[in-house]
Short mmCIF file of C-alpha atoms (C1' of nucleotides) in Angstrom, two decimals:
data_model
loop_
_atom_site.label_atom_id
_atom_site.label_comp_id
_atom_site.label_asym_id
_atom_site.label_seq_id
_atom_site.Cartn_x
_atom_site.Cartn_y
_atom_site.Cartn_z
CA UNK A 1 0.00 0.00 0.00
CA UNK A 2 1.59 3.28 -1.15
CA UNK A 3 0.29 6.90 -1.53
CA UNK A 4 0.85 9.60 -3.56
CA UNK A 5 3.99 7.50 -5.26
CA UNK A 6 5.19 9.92 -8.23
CA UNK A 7 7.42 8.39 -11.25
CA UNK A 8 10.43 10.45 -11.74
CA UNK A 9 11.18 12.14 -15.09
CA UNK A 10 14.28 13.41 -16.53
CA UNK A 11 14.28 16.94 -14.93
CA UNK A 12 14.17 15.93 -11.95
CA UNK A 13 17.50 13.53 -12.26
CA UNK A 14 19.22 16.36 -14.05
CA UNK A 15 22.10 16.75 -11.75
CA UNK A 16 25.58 16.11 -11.32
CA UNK A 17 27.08 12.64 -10.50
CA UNK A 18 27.54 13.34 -6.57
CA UNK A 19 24.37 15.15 -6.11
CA UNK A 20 22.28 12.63 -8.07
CA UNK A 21 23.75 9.95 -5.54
CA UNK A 22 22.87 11.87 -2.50
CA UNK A 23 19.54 13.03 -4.13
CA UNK A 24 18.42 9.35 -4.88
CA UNK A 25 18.44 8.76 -1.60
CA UNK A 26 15.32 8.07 -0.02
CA UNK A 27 13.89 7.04 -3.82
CA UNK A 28 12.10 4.37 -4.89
CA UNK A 29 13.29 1.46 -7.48
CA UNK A 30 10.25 0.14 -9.33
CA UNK A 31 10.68 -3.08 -11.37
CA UNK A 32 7.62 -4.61 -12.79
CA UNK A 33 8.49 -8.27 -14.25
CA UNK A 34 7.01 -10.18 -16.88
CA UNK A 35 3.99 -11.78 -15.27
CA UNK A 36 3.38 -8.02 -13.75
CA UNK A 37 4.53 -9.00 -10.31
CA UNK A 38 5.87 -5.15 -8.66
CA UNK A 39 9.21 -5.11 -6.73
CA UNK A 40 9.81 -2.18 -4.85
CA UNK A 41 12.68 -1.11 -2.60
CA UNK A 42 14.04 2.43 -1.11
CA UNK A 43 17.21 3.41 -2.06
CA UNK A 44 19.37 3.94 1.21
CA UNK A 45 23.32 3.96 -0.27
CA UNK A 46 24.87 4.96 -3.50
CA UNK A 47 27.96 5.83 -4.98
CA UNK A 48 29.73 8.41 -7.46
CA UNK A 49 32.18 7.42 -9.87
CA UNK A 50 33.38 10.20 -12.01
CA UNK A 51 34.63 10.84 -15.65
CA UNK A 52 38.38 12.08 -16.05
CA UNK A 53 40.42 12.09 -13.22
CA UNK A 54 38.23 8.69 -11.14
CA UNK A 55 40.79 6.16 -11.63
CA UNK A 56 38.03 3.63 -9.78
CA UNK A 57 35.60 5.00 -12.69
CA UNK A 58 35.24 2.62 -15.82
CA UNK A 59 35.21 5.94 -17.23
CA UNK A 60 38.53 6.74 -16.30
CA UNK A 61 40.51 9.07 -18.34
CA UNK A 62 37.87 9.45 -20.48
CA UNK A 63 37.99 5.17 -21.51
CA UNK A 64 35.16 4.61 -23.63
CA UNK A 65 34.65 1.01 -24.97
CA UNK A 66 31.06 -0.77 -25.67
CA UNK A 67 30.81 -2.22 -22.50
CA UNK A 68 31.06 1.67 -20.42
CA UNK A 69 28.92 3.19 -23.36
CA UNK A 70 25.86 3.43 -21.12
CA UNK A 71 27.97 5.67 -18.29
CA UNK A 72 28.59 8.28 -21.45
CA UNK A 73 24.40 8.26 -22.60
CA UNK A 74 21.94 10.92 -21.40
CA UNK A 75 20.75 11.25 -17.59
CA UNK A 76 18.41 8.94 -16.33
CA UNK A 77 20.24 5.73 -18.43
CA UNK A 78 20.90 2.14 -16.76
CA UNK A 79 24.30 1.21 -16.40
CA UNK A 80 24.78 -2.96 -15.61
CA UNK A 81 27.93 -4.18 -15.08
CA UNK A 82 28.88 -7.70 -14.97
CA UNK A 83 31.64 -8.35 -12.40
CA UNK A 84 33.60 -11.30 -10.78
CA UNK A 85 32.24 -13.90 -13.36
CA UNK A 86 28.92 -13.68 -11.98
CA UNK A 87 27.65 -10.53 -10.48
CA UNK A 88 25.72 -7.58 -11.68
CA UNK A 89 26.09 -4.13 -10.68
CA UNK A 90 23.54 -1.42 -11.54
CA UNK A 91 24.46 2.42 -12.22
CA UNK A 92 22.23 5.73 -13.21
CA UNK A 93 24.10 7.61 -15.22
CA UNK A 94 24.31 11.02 -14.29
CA UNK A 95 24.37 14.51 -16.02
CA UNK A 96 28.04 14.62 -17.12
CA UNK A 97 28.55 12.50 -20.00
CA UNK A 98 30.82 9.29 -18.08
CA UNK A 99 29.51 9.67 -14.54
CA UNK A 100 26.72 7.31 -12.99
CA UNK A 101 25.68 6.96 -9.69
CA UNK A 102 25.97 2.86 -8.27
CA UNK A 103 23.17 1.86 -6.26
CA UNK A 104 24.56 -0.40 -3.52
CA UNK A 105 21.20 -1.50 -1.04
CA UNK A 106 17.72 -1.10 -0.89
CA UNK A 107 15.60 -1.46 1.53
CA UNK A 108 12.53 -3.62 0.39
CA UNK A 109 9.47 -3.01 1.17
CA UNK A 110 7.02 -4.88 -1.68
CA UNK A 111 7.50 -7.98 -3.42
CA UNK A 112 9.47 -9.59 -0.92
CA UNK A 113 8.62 -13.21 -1.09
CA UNK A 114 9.41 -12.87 -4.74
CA UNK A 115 13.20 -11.38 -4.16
CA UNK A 116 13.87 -14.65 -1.62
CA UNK A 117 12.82 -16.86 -3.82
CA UNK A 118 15.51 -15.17 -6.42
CA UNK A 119 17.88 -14.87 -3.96
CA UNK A 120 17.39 -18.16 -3.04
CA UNK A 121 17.64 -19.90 -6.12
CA UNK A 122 21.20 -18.38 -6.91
CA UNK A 123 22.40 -20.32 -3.37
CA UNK A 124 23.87 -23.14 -4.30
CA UNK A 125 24.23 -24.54 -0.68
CA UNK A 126 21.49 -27.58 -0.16
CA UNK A 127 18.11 -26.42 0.74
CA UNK A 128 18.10 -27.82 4.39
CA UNK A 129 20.90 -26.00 5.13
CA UNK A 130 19.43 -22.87 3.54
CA UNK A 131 18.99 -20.19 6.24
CA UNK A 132 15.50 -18.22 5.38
CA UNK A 133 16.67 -14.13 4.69
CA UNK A 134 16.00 -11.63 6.86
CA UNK A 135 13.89 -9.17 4.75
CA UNK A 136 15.81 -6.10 5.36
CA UNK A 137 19.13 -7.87 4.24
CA UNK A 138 17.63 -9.05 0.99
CA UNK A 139 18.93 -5.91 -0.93
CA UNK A 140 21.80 -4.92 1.09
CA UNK A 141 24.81 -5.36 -1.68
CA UNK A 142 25.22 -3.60 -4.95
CA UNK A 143 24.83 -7.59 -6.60
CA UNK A 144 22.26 -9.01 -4.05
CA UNK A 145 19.75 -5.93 -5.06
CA UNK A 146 20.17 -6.85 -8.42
CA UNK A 147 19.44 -10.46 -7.75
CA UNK A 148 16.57 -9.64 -5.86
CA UNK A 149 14.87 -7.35 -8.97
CA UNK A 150 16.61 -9.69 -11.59
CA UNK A 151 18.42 -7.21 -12.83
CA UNK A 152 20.67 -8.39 -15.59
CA UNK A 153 22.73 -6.76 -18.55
CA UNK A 154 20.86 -8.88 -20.68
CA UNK A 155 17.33 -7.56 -19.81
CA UNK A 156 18.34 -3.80 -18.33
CA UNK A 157 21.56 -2.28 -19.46
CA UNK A 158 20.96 0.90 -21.82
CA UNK A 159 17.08 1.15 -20.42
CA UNK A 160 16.24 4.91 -19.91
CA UNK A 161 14.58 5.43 -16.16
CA UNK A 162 12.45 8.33 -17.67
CA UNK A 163 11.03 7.16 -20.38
CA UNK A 164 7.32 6.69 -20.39
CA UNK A 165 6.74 3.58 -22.96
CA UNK A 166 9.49 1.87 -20.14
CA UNK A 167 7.35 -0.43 -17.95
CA UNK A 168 10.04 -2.99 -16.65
CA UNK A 169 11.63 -0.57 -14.36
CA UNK A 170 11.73 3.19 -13.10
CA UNK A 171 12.24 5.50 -10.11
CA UNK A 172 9.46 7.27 -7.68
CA UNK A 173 9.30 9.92 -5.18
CA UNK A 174 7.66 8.27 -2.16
CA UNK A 175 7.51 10.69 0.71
CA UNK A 176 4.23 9.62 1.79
CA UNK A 177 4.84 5.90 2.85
CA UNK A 178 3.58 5.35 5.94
CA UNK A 179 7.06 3.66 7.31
CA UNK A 180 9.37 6.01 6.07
CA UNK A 181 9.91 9.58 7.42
CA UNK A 182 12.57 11.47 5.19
CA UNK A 183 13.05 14.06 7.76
CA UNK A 184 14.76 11.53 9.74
CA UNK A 185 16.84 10.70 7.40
CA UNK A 186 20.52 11.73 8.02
CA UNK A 187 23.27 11.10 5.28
CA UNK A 188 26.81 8.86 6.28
CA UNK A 189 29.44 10.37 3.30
CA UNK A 190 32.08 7.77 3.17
CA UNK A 191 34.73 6.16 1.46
CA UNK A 192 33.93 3.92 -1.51
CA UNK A 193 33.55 -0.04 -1.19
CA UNK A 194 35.87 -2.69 -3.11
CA UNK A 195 38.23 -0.31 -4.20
CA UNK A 196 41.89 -1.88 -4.81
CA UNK A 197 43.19 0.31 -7.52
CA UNK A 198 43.42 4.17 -7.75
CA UNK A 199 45.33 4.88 -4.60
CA UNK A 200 44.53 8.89 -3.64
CA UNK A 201 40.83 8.15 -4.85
CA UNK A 202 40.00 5.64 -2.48
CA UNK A 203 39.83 7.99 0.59
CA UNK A 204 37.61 10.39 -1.51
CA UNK A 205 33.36 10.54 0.69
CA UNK A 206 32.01 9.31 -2.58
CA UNK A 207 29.78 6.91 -0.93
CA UNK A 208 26.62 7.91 0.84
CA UNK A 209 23.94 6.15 2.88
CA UNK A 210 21.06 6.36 5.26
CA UNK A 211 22.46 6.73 8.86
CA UNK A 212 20.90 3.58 10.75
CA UNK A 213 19.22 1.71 8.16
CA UNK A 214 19.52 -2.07 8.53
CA UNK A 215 19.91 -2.20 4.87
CA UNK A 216 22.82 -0.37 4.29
CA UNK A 217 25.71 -2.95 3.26
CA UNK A 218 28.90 -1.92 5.03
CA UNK A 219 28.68 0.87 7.80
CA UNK A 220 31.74 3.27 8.38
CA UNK A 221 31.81 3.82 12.19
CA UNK A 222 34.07 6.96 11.65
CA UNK A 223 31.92 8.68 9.45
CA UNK A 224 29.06 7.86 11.86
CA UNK A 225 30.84 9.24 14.54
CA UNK A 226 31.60 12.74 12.57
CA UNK A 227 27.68 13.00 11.94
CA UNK A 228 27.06 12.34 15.70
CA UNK A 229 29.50 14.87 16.54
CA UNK A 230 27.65 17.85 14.06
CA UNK A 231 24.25 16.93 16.15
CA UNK A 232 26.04 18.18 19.17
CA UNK A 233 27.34 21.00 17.98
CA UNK A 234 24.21 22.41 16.65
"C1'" DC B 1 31.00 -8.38 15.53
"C1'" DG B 2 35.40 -8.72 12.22
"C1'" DT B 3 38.63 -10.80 8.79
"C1'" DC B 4 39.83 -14.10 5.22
"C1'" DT B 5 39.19 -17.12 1.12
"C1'" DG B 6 37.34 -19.58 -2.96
"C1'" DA B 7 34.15 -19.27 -6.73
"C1'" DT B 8 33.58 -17.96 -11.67
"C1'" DT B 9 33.70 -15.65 -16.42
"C1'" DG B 10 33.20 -11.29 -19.47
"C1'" DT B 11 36.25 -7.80 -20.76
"C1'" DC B 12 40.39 -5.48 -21.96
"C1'" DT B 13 45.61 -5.54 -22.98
"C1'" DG C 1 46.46 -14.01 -19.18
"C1'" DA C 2 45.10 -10.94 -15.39
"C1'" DC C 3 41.73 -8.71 -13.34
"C1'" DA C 4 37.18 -7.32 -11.25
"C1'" DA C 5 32.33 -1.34 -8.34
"C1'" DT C 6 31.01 -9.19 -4.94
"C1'" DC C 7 29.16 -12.77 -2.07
"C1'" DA C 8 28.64 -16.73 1.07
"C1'" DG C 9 30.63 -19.42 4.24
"C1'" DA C 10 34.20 -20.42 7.63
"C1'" DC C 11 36.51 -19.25 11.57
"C1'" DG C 12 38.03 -16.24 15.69
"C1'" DG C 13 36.73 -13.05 19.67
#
DNA sequence: CGTCTGATTGTCT
DNA sequence: GACAATCAGACGG
């Protein structure tokens, strides 16, 4: 049961790699699958990766091959990546041609018995042994969310989030659901995850997440603690 | 809670 | 041929 759930168009997505991240926040994913079945989940972390100088960007140094072309396409565009032989990873490109915004974890909140059973059915451990999934955990990597929505290259890469005649996936504005206040919603800026490479980059806030929400895939006590610190001062 | 390791394959050099 | 924007499971405190 939603209310006042509002699909979001191309304007309002206009915006620069870092502030898209930080604006998407709080968002909505909406996939509808093939038999019509609705997944939804909140976005609560993200992450930047830059054109040019982002030596963790695929778009580093302006590197353009067919794979990255999606990173370079207008605002609004999907982004899969396919990564360690058998993950996905799902970007929004942003405003500047070869930046996209990662989403790393959702929080679900409709269609969860159909994200176990995909999540399930990837675990190749025997089905007594199979712990059940806590729901708020179902979405809480930048490859488990895409498991969860079956997100793939094959069906998503290159899809544009804006575009009307789209019906397989999209974002909303949902400030009205009844379990989810936005004005409590305080934003961790931290380092980015699974970064080996590009040295001086890795220290760079270019993740951001939802301050206490069980979702969130890797927390960054530090960061935390700066936040904590700001709510004194004020 | 934290750290470590094996799995697995498309993509680029 | 090496690597990768990860994950699940194992093990230690």
């Amino acid at each position: 049961m939603t209310f006042n759930a509002r699909r979001l168009n191309k304007e309002d997505l206009d915006l620069p790699c870092q502030e898209l991240a930080i604006y998407l926040l709080g968002k909505v994913l909406v996939r509808k699958l093939e038999d019509d079945t609705i997944l939804k989940g909140r976005i609560v972390e993200t992450e930047s990766y830059l054109g040019g100088e982002d030596k963790a960007s695929h778009s580093f140094n302006g590197r353009r091959t067919s794979s990255n072309e999606p990173m370079y396409m207008p605002v609004g565009t999907c982004y899969v990546y396919f990564t360690y032989g058998m993950y996905h990873c799902f970007n929004i490109s942003s405003r500047e041609s070869g930046a996209a915004v990662l989403l790393r974890a959702l929080e679900p909140f409709q269609g969860v018995e159909i994200m176990e059973k995909f999540r399930s059915n990837r675990n190749k451990s025997k089905q007594a042994v199979r712990k059940k999934i806590k729901t708020s955990k179902l979405c809480d990597g930048p490859s488990k969310l895409c498991i969860s929505f079956d997100i793939t290259k094959e069906n998503s890469n290159k899809i544009d989030l804006t575009d009307p005649e789209n019906d397989s996936l999209w974002l909303e504005d949902d400030p009205d659901h009844p379990d989810w206040d936005r004005k409590e919603m305080k934003i961790v800026k931290s380092a980015r995850i699974g970064i080996n490479r590009a040295e001086e980059w890795n220290s760079k806030p270019l993740r951001f997440y939802v301050l206490n929400n069980e979702s969130v895939s890797k927390r960054d006590k530090m960061a935390e603690m700066m936040i904590e610190n700001d709510e004194n001062v004020e």
